Structures are given as structure tokens and as C-alpha cells.
Coordinates of C-alpha atoms in Angstrom, one line a residue:
X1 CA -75.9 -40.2 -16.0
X2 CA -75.4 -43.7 -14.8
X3 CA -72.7 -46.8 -15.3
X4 CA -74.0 -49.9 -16.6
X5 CA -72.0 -53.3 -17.0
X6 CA -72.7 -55.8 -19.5
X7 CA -71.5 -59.9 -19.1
X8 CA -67.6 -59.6 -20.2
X9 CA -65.4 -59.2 -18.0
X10 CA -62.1 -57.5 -19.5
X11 CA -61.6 -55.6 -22.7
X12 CA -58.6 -53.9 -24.2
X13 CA -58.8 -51.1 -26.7
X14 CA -55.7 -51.3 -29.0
X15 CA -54.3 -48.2 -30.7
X16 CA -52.4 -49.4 -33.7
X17 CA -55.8 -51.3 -35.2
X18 CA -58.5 -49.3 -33.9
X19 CA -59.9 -52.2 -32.3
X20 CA -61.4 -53.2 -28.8
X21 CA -60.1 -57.3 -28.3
X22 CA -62.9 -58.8 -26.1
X23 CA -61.3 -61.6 -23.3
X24 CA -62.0 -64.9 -24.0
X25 CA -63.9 -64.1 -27.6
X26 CA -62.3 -65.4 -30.8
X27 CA -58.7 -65.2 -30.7
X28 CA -57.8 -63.9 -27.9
X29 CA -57.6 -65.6 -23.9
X30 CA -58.9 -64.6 -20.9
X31 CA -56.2 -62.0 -20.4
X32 CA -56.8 -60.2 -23.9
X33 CA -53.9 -61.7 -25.3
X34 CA -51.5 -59.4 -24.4
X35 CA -47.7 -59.8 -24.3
X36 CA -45.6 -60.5 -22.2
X37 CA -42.1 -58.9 -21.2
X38 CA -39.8 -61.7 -19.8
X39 CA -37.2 -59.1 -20.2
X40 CA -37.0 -57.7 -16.6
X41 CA -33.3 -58.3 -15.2
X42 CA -32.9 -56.0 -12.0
X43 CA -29.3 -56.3 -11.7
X44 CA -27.7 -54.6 -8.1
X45 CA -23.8 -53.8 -7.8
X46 CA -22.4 -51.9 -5.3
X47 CA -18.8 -51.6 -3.2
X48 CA -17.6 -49.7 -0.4
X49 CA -13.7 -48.9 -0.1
X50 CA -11.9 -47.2 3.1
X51 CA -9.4 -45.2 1.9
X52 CA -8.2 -45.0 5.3
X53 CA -9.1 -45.2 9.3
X54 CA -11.6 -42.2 8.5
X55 CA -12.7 -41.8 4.8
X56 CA -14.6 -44.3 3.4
X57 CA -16.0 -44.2 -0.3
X58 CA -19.0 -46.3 -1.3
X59 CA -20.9 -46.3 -4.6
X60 CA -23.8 -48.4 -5.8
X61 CA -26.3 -49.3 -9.3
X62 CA -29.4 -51.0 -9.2
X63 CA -32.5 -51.4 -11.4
X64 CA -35.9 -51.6 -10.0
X65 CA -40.1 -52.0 -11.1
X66 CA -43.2 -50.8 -10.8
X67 CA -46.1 -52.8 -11.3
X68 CA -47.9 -49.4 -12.1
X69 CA -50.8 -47.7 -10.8
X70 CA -54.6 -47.1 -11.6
X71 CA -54.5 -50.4 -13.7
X72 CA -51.9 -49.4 -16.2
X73 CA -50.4 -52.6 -16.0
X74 CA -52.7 -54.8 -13.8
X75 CA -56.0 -54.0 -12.3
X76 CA -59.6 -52.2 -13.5
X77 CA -58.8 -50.3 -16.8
X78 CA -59.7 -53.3 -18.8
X79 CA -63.2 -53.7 -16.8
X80 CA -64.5 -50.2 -18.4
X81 CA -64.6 -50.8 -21.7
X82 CA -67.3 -52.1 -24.0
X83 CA -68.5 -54.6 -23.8
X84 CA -68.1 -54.1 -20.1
X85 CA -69.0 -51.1 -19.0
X86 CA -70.9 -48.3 -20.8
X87 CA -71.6 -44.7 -19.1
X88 CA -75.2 -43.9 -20.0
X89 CA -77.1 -39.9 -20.3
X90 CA -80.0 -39.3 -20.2
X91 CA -81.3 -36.0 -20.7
X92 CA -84.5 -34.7 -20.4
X93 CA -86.3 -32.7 -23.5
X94 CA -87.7 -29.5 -21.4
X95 CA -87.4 -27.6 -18.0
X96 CA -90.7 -29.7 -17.0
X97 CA -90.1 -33.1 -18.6
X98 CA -88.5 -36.2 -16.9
X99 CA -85.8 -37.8 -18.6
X100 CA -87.3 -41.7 -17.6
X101 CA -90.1 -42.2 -15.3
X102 CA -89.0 -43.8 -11.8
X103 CA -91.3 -46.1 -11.7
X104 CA -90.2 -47.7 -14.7
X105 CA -86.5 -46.4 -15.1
X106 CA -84.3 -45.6 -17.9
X107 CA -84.3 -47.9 -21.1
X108 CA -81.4 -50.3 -20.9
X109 CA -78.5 -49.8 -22.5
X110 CA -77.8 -51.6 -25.6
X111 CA -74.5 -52.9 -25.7
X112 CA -73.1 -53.9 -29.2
X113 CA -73.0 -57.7 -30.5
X114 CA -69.3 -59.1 -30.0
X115 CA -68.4 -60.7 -33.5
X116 CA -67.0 -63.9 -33.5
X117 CA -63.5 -62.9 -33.9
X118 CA -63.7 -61.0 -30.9
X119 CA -63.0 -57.6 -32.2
X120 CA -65.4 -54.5 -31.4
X121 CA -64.5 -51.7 -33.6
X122 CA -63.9 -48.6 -30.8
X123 CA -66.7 -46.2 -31.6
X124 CA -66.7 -42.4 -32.5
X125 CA -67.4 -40.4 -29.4
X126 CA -66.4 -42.8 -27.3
X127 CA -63.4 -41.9 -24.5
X128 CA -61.8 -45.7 -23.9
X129 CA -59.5 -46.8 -21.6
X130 CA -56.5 -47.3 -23.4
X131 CA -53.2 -50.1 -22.0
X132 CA -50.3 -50.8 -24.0
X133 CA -49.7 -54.7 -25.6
X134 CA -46.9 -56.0 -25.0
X135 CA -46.8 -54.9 -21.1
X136 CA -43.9 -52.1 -20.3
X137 CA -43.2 -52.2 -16.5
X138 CA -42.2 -48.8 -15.0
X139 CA -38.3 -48.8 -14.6
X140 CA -36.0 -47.0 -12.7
X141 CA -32.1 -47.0 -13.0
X142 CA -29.8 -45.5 -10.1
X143 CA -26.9 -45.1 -8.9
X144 CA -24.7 -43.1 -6.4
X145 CA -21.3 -42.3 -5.4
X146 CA -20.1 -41.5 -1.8
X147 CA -17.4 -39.7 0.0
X148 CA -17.7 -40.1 3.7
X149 CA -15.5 -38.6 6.2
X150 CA -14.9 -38.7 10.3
X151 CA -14.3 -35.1 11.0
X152 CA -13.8 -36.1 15.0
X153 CA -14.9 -38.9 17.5
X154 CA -18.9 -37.5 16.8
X155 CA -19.1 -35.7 13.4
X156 CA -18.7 -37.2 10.1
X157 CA -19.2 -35.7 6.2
X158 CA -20.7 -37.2 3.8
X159 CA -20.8 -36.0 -0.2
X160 CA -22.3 -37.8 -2.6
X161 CA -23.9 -37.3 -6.1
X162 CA -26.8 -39.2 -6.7
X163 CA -28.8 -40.0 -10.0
X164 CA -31.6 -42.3 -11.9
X165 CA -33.1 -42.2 -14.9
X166 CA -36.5 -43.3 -15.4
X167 CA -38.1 -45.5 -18.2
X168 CA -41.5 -46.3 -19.2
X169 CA -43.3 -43.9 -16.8
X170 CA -46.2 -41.3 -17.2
X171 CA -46.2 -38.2 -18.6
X172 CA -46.1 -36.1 -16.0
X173 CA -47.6 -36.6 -12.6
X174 CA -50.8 -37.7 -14.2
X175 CA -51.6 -41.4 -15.5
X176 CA -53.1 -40.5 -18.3
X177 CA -52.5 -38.9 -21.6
X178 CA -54.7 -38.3 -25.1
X179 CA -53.1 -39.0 -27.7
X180 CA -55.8 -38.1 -29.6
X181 CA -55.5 -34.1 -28.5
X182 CA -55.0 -31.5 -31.5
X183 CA -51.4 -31.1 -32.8
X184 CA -50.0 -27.5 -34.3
X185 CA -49.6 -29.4 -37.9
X186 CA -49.9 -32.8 -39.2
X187 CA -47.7 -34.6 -41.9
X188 CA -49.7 -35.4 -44.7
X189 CA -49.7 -39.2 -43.8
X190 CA -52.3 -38.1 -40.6
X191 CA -53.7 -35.4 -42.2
X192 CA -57.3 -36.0 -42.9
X193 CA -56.7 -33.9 -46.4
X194 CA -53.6 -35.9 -47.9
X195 CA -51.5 -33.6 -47.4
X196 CA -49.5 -31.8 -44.6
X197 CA -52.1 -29.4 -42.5
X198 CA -51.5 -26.7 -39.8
X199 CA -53.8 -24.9 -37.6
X200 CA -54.7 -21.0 -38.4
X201 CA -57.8 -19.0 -36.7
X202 CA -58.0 -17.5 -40.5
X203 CA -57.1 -20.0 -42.9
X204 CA -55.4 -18.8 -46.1
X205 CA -54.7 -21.6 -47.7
X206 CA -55.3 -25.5 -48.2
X207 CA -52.6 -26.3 -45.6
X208 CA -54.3 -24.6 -43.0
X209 CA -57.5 -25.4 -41.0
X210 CA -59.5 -23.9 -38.0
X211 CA -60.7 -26.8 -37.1
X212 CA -59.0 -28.5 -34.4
X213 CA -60.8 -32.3 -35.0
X214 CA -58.9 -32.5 -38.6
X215 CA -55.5 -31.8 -35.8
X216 CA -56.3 -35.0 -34.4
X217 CA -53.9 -37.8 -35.2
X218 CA -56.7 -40.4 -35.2
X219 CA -59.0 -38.5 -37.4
X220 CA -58.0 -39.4 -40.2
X221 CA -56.9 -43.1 -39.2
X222 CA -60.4 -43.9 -37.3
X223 CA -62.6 -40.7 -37.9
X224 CA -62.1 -40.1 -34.0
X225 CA -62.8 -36.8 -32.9
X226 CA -63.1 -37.3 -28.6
X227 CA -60.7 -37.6 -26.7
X228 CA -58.9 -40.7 -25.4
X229 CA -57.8 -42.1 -22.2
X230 CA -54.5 -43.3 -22.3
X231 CA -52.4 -45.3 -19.9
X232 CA -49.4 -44.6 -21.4
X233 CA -46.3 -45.5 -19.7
X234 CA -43.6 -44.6 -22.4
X235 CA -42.2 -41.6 -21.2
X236 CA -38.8 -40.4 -19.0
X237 CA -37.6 -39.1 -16.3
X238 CA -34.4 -37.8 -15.1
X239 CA -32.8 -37.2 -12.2
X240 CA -29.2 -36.0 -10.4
X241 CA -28.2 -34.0 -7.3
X242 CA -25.4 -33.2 -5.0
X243 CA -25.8 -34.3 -1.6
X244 CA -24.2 -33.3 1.3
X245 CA -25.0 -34.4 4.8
X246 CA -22.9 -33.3 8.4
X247 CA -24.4 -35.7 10.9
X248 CA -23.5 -35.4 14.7
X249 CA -24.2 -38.2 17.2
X250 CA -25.5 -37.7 20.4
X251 CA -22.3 -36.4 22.8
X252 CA -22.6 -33.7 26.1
X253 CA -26.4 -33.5 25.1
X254 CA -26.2 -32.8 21.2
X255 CA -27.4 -34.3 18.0
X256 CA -28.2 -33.3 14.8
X257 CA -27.9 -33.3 11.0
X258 CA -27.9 -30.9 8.5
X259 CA -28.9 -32.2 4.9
X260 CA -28.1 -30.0 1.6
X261 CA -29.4 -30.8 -1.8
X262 CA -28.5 -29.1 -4.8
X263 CA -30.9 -31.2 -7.4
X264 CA -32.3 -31.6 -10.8
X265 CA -35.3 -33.5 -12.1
X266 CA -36.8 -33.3 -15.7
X267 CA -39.8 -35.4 -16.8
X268 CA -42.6 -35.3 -19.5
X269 CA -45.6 -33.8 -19.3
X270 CA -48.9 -32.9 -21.0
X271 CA -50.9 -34.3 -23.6
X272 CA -48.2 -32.7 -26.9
X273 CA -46.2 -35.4 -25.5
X274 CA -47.9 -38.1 -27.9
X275 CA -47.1 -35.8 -30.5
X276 CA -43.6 -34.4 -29.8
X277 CA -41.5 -35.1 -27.1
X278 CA -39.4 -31.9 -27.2
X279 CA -42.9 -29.9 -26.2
X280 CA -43.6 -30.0 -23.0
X281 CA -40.2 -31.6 -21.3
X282 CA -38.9 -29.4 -18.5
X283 CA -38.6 -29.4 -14.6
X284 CA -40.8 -32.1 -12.6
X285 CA -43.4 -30.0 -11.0
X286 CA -42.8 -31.3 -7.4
X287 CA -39.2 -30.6 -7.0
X288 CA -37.2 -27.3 -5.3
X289 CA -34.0 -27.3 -6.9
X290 CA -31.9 -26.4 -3.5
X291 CA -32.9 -27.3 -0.2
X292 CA -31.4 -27.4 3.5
X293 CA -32.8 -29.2 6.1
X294 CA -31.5 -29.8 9.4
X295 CA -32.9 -31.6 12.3
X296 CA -31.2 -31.3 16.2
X297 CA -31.6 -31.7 19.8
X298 CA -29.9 -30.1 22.5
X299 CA -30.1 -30.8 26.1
X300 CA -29.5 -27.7 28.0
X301 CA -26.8 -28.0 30.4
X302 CA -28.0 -26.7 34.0
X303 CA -29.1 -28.4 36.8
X304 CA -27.8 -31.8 38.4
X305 CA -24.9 -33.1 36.7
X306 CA -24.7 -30.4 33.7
X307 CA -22.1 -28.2 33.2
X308 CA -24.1 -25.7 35.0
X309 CA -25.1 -25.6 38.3
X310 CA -24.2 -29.3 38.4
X311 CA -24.2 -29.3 42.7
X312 CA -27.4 -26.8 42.9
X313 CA -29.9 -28.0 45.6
X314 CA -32.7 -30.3 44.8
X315 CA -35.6 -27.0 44.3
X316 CA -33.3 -25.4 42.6
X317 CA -32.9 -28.2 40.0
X318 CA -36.3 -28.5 40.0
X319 CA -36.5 -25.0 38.4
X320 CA -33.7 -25.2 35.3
X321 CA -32.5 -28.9 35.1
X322 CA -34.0 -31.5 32.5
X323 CA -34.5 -28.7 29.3
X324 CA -34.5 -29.9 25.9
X325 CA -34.7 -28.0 22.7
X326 CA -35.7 -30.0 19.0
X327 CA -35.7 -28.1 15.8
X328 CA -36.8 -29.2 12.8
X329 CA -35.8 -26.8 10.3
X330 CA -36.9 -26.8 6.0
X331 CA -35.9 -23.6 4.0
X332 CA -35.2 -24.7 0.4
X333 CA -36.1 -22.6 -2.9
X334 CA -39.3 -22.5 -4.6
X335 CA -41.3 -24.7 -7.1
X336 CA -41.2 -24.2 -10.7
X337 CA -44.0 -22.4 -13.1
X338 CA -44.4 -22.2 -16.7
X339 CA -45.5 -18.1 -18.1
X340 CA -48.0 -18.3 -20.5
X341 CA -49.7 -15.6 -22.9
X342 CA -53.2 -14.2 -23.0
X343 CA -53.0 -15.0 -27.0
X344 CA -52.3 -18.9 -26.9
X345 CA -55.6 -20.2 -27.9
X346 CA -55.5 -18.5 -31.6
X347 CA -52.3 -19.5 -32.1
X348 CA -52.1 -22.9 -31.3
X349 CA -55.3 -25.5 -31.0
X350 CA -54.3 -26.8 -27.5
X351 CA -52.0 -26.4 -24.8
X352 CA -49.0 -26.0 -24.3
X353 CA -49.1 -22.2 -23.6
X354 CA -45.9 -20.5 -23.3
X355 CA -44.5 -17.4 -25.3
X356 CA -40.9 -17.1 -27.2
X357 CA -37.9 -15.9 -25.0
X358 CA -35.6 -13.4 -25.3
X359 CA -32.0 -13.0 -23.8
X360 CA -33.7 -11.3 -20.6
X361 CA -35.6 -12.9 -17.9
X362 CA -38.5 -11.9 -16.4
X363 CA -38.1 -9.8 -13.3
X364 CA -39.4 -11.5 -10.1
X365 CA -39.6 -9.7 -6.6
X366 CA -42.0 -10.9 -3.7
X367 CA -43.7 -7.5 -2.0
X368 CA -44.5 -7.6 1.5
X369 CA -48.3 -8.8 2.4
X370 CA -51.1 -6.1 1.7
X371 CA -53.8 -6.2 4.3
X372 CA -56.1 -5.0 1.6
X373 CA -56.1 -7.2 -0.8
X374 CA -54.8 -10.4 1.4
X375 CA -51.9 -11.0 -1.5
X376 CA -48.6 -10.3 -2.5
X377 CA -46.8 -10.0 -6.1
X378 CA -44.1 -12.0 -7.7
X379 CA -43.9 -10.2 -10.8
X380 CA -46.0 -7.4 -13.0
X381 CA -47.6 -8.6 -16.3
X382 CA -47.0 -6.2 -19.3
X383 CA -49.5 -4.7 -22.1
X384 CA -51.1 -7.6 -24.1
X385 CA -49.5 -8.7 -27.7
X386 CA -49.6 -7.7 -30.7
X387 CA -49.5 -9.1 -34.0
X388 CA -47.4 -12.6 -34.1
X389 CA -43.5 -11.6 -33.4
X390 CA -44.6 -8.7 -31.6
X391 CA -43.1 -8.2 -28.0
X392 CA -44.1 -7.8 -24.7
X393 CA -41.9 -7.4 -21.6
X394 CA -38.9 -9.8 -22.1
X395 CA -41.4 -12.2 -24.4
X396 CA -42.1 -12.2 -27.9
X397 CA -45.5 -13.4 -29.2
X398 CA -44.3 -17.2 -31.1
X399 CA -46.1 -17.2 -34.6
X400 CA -49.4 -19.3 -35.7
X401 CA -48.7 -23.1 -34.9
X402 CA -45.9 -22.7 -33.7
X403 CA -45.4 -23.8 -29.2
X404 CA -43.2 -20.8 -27.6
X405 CA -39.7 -21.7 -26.6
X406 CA -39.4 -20.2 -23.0
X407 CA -39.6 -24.0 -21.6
X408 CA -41.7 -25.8 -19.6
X409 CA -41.1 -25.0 -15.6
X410 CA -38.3 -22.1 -16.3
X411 CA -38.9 -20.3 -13.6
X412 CA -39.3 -20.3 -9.7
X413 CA -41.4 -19.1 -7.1
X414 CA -41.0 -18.0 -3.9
X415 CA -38.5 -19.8 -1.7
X416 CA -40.1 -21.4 0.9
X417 CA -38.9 -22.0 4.7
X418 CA -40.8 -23.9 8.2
X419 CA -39.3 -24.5 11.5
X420 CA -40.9 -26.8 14.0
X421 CA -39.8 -26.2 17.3
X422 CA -40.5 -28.2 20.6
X423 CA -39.0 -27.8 24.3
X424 CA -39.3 -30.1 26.8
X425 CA -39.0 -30.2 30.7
X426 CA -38.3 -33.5 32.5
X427 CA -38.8 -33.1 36.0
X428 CA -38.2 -36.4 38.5
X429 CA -40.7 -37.8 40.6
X430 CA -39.6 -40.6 41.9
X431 CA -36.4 -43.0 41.5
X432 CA -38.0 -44.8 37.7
X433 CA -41.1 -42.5 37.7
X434 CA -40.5 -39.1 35.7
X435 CA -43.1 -36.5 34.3
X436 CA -42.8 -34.6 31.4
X437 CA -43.8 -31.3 30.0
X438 CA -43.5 -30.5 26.4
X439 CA -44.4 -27.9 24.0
X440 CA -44.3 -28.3 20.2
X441 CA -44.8 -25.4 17.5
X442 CA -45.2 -26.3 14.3
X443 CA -43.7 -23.8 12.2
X444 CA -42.7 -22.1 15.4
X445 CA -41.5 -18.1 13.6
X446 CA -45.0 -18.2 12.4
X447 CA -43.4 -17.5 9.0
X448 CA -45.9 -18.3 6.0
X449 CA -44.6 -19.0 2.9
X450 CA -46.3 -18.3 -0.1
X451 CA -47.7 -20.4 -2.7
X452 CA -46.9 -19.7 -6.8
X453 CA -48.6 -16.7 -8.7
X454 CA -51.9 -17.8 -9.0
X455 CA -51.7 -16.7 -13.2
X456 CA -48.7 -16.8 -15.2
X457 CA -50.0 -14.8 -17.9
X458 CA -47.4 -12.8 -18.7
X459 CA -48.9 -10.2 -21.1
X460 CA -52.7 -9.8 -18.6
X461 CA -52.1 -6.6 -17.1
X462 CA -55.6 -6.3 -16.9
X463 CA -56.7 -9.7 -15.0
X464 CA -55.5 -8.9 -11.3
X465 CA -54.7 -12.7 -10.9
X466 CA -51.9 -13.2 -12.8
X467 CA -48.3 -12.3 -10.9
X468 CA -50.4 -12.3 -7.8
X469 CA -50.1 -15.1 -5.2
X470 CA -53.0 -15.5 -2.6
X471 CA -51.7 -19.1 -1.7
X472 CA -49.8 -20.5 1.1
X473 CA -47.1 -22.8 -0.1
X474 CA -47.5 -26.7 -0.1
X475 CA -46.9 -27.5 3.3
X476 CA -47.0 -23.8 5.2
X477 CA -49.7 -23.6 7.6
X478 CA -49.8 -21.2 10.2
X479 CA -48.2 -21.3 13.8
X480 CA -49.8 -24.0 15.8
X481 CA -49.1 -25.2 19.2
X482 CA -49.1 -28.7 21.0
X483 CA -49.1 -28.9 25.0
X484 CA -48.5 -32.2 26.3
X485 CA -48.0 -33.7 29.9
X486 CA -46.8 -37.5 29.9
X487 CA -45.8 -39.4 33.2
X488 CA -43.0 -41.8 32.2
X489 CA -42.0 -45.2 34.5

């Protein structure tokens, strides 16, 4: 299983003919011939109005872009293609054959003759690399609006709702989608048959297949049946929150803010995206829906020139002057999951898996951590399915080719919570020269928070997976502590 690169140089598979354009080859320049978007005004308006000596309001648009990632705009995707790069197997023909003889090596590979018009027709079987003519830049719309207000001389308020809408981005957090992947039905005009076409394990009539290739919306159009690679930035995100933020300067040894987001975030993801939008659109993966943070220091007040003990002797300073606490506090709700059904892959060809809902939710309580089976449970699966339309729990079974309806990212997992914690000892030496102690814990309370149930099959009772989290959450690590002496002059 090797790479192998032929003499072009760029190459751009193009959805709409079925064609790969060679650079440089008939037609088409060095750069494929692709389009280009002059269209890219990023406008920026903002204002800030004081409503008097302590409120201030401020709000603010702007439009940004992305030059994208992994090549989907510039960069490597059009160097692996053919007639650029080819991905070459060899296989051997028995347990005690050789696939090529070393000495010799494998038989080059043959890439195919570029016609004159500079068109390579893309092959059956083979996964291209897929880019989008005329060029869509990434975009990214948002705005805000402020309240800000002095509460006293060191602690000011600040509300504000924040939003942006994203345009021409991935689906999901990947870069890739296929939009070749295996849809529930076709409309006759991609159906392979002439006519409309929907999947069924046990086909009763011409409508119906069991085959998931004839699914395929370029089946028909190309006789494709693989899978393709798609660098597809047509999708959207969206994006709004309530902010609120108390923020203290530094007075009589204390500082800190406190941070509280109550936030939204929907994207789309999955590979049904190319076929309909309305699939897979939920919750972004990444995002917990509340979160607090708070950060502070506090200088304890003993010892020389504190409220405390400000005229101790000298030793006696020594002992409880020159403290400082830091906290760094995160406890915010959990990330989002999507229940799925033990049933899905007869009912539909390809993911998305998710059941129908009911009125009810699905009853989720984290136990407390068993030392003999190192996990904890979220929630209980019930008995498997029956027939389509049957129930189970709080779901109900969707019918053949049909995606349930519970939603993509519907539901939450644990909440999750870290404190870092450091203290600090300053201790004089002499007139500019001070040393200093310090200790940091990193998630000082030792408090671990789990991860999402590692299966969200909601109708498994029998797999001891599903419901059942084993994880730490992203970003919980166990207590760990720093010692540190620095001298300081």
C-alpha cells in the first residue's frame, strides 16, 4: 500500500460533470480554472453610548473570513488527485507468496492518458478529493450588544447578548463530507431505476431496494458506488448567548471576575447533510450550554502593613505576612449526546441513528463511582424493539427509511466542574531581593468529572456499555501538584 505521484501538478475533481480538470491541460490554467469570488466586503460598525457617569452601552457588527483549512480553499487537496497522485495495493496471492519481489519492486503504476481537453473522467472505485468552483470563503457574521455598569469605585457589571451566524462552513467539526453516502429514498430523477426508490431489508415492491449502492445519489449519474471526499464548505452555523461578567479590580488585596454564559450553538453535521439538511442539524458537539467561571486573587491580610497584625515584630511577620490565594474556578453543564437504537441499520442504510420521541424524556441520574466495575451510570437502557412503531422506554421504533425525530445532540451529560488552586508565600530577604514559595493544584478538590455514556443505545439492555460512562470529562484530570521556589530581585 504505497503513494505514487505522476508529472501534474494540481487537479480538481468537479461534481456537477463528473469530471477531473487537469491544470494547465486544454482549457483550463494553471489554477484549474476555478472561479473566483470578488464578492468579499467585511464591513465593521460599532458605537458606544454613556448613558451617564456610570452606565455605558456599546454594541458592535462585523463580518470576517477564513481562508479554510486542510486545502479546502488553498493548499494540497488538488495535489491528490489523478493524474497526481494515485494510492497503490498490492496484495499478495497466498499466506507464503510475496506481493513484488524487493529486489525488483512493485510494477509501476499506470496513470491514465490526459486527453487533450484536459478532462479525466473520475473513475469508479476511486475516493477523490473533492473542492468547490467558484471558491466560497468561510464567513462569519457577529454582533453584540452591551450594558455596562459601575456598581462602586472597583466593581463594574457588564450584560450583554452576543450572536454570529456562520456561512459556508463544514459540516460539523469535520472537513469532510460524502455526498456520495446512501440516502433513506431517492426521487426518481437519481434513482438508478427511473423512478422514486427507498431502502427496505425485505423489499416488497419495485420502490424498494436492499441495496444501499442504488441509495447513492451518484449512482445513477456516474455509476459511482465508493465513497467520496468532499471539501464541502456550504453549511451553517449558529450561534447566541447571554453574557454576564462582575469584574473587580485589584483594591485592599482583591481581584477577580466571575463570567456566566447561558449559550446556544447549532451547526451541521454528518454525511445526510448532502442529502437533507433538516437530518442531522442540532447542538455543536463542543459546547456546554451554561457555564460559570470565575478567576480571583486575594492577598491575605496579616503581617506588616495588613489589617492584621500590621505592627507584629519582624519573626512574627516572617511566619503569616506575604499569603496569597488564586482560584481558578470552571463548573458549567455537560456536553450534548445523540440516543441511538440497537435497530438502526435495518431501518435506514446509513447513519443517522436516532429513535422517534415521545412527550417524555429519558430519565438521566449520575450514580456514585463503583469500585468494581470502575464506572458509573447516566441512565438504564430498556428491552430491545419490536416491530417498526413499537416502543421502548420513552422511544418509539421510527418506521423503514424513515431518520427518528428525537434530534441530533438532545440531551446532556454530566455537568462538569475543576478548580485550580495556588497559594503563595513571599517572604523578604533583602531591601529589592524577595523569595517566593508557591504551590499550585490543579483541580485542587480532586473532583473528577465524568466523561459522556460511553453508548447511547437506548433500547441495549444487554451491552453493559451503553448508559455507562468509564471516561473522565474533556479536560478533568486528576489532582496534581506544583511546588515551586523562585528568588525575585
Amino acid at each position: 500500500d504505497r503513494d505514487v505521484t505522476g508529472v501534474q501538478t494540481c487537479a480538481l475533481p468537479i461534481l456537477t460533470t463528473g469530471n477531473i480538470r487537469v491544470a494547465g491541460v486544454g482549457p483550463f490554467s494553471t489554477a484549474m480554472s476555478v472561479k473566483k469570488d470578488f464578492n468579499l466586503w467585511a464591513p465593521r460598525v460599532g458605537f458606544a453610548y454613556q448613558a451617564n457617569p456610570r452606565t455605558v452601552i456599546r454594541g458592535g457588527y462585523g463580518r470576517s473570513f477564513d481562508i479554510g483549512v486542510f486545502g479546502s480553499i488553498f493548499g494540497h487537496v488538488v495535489t491528490q488527485n489523478l493524474p497526481v497522485l494515485a494510492n497503490q495495493n498490492l496484495t499478495s496471492s497466498g499466506p507464503n507468496t510475496a506481493a513484488f519481489n524487493l529486489a525488483v519492486g512493485p510494477a509501476a503504476f499506470v496513470f491514465p492518458a490526459i486527453p487533450s481537453n484536459g478532462l479525466i473522467p473520475i473513475p469508479n472505485g476511486d475516493n477523490v478529493k473533492i473542492r468547490d468552483d467558484p471558491n466560497r470563503f468561510p464567513t462569519i457574521d457577529a454582533w453584540n450588544l452591551t450594558l455596562q455598569r459601575q456598581l462602586n469605585s472597583s466593581i463594574s457589571l457588564t450584560m450583554a447578548y452576543v450572536g454570529n451566524k456562520g456561512t459556508h462552513s463544514f459540516s460539523g467539526d469535520g472537513q469532510t463530507t460524502n455526498p456520495n453516502e446512501a440516502a433513506a429514498c431517492l426521487p426518481a430523477s437519481e434513482s438508478s431505476t427511473g423512478q422514486a426508490i427507498c431502502w427496505n431489508p425485505n423489499p416488497v415492491g419495485t420502490g424498494q431496494t436492499k441495496n444501499p449502492i442504488q441509495l447513492q445519489r451518484y449512482y445513477a449519474k456516474y455509476g459511482w458506488a465508493q465513497g467520496l471526499t468532499y471539501y464541502h464548505n456550504a453549511f451553517n452555523t449558529h450561534y447566541n448567548a447571554l453574557q454576564v461578567t462582575l469584574d473587580k479590580h485589584f483594591t485592599q488585596g482583591l481581584q477577580f471576575s466571575a463570567n456566566y454564559a447561558w449559550q446556544r450553538a447549532f451547526n451541521d453535521g454528518g454525511d445526510q447533510q448532502e442529502n437533507d439538511r433538516a437530518i442531522d442539524y442540532g447542538r455543536y458537539d463542543d459546547l456546554r450550554e451554561q457555564q460559570l467561571t470565575f478567576f480571583g486573587n486575594y492577598e491575605l491580610p496579616f503581617g506588616k502593613n495588613r489589617m492584621f497584625l500590621s505592627g507584629s515584630p519582624a519573626w512574627v511577620d516572617y511566619l503569616v505576612g506575604g499569603y496569597q490565594l488564586s482560584t481558578s474556578l470552571n463548573f458549567s453543564s455537560g456536553l450534548p449526546f445523540t440516543p441511538s437504537y440497537g435497530e438502526c441499520g435495518t431501518d435506514v442504510p446509513a447513519n443517522p441513528c436516532m429513535p422517534n420521541k415521545t412527550s417524555a424524556r429519558l430519565p438521566l441520574h449520575l450514580t456514585s463511582f463503583s469500585t468494581a466495575t470502575h464506572s458509573r451510570t447516566y441512565f438504564i437502557p430498556g428491552q430491545p424493539f419490536g416491530d417498526n412503531g413499537s416502543q421502548s422506554g420513552v422511544f418509539i421504533r421510527p418506521n423503514i427509511a424513515q431518520f427518528g425525530n428525537v434530534g441530533r445532540n438532545n440531551y446532556f451529560g454530566p455537568t462538569f466542574f475543576a478548580d485550580d488552586l495556588s497559594l503563595l508565600k513571599n517572604v523578604p530577604i533583602h531591601e529589592s531581593i524577595v523569595g517566593q514559595f508557591r504551590v499550585d493544584a490543579f483541580n485542587g478538590f480532586n473532583h473528577i468529572a465524568p466523561g459522556n455514556p460511553n453508548g447511547t443505545c437506548i433500547d441495549c439492555a444487554a451491552a453493559g456499555s451503553n448508559g455507562v460512562i468509564t471516561s473522565m470529562g474533556l479536560g478533568s484530570l486528576p489532582r496534581q501538584l506544583q511546588f515551586a521556589v523562585t528568588v525575585k530581585f
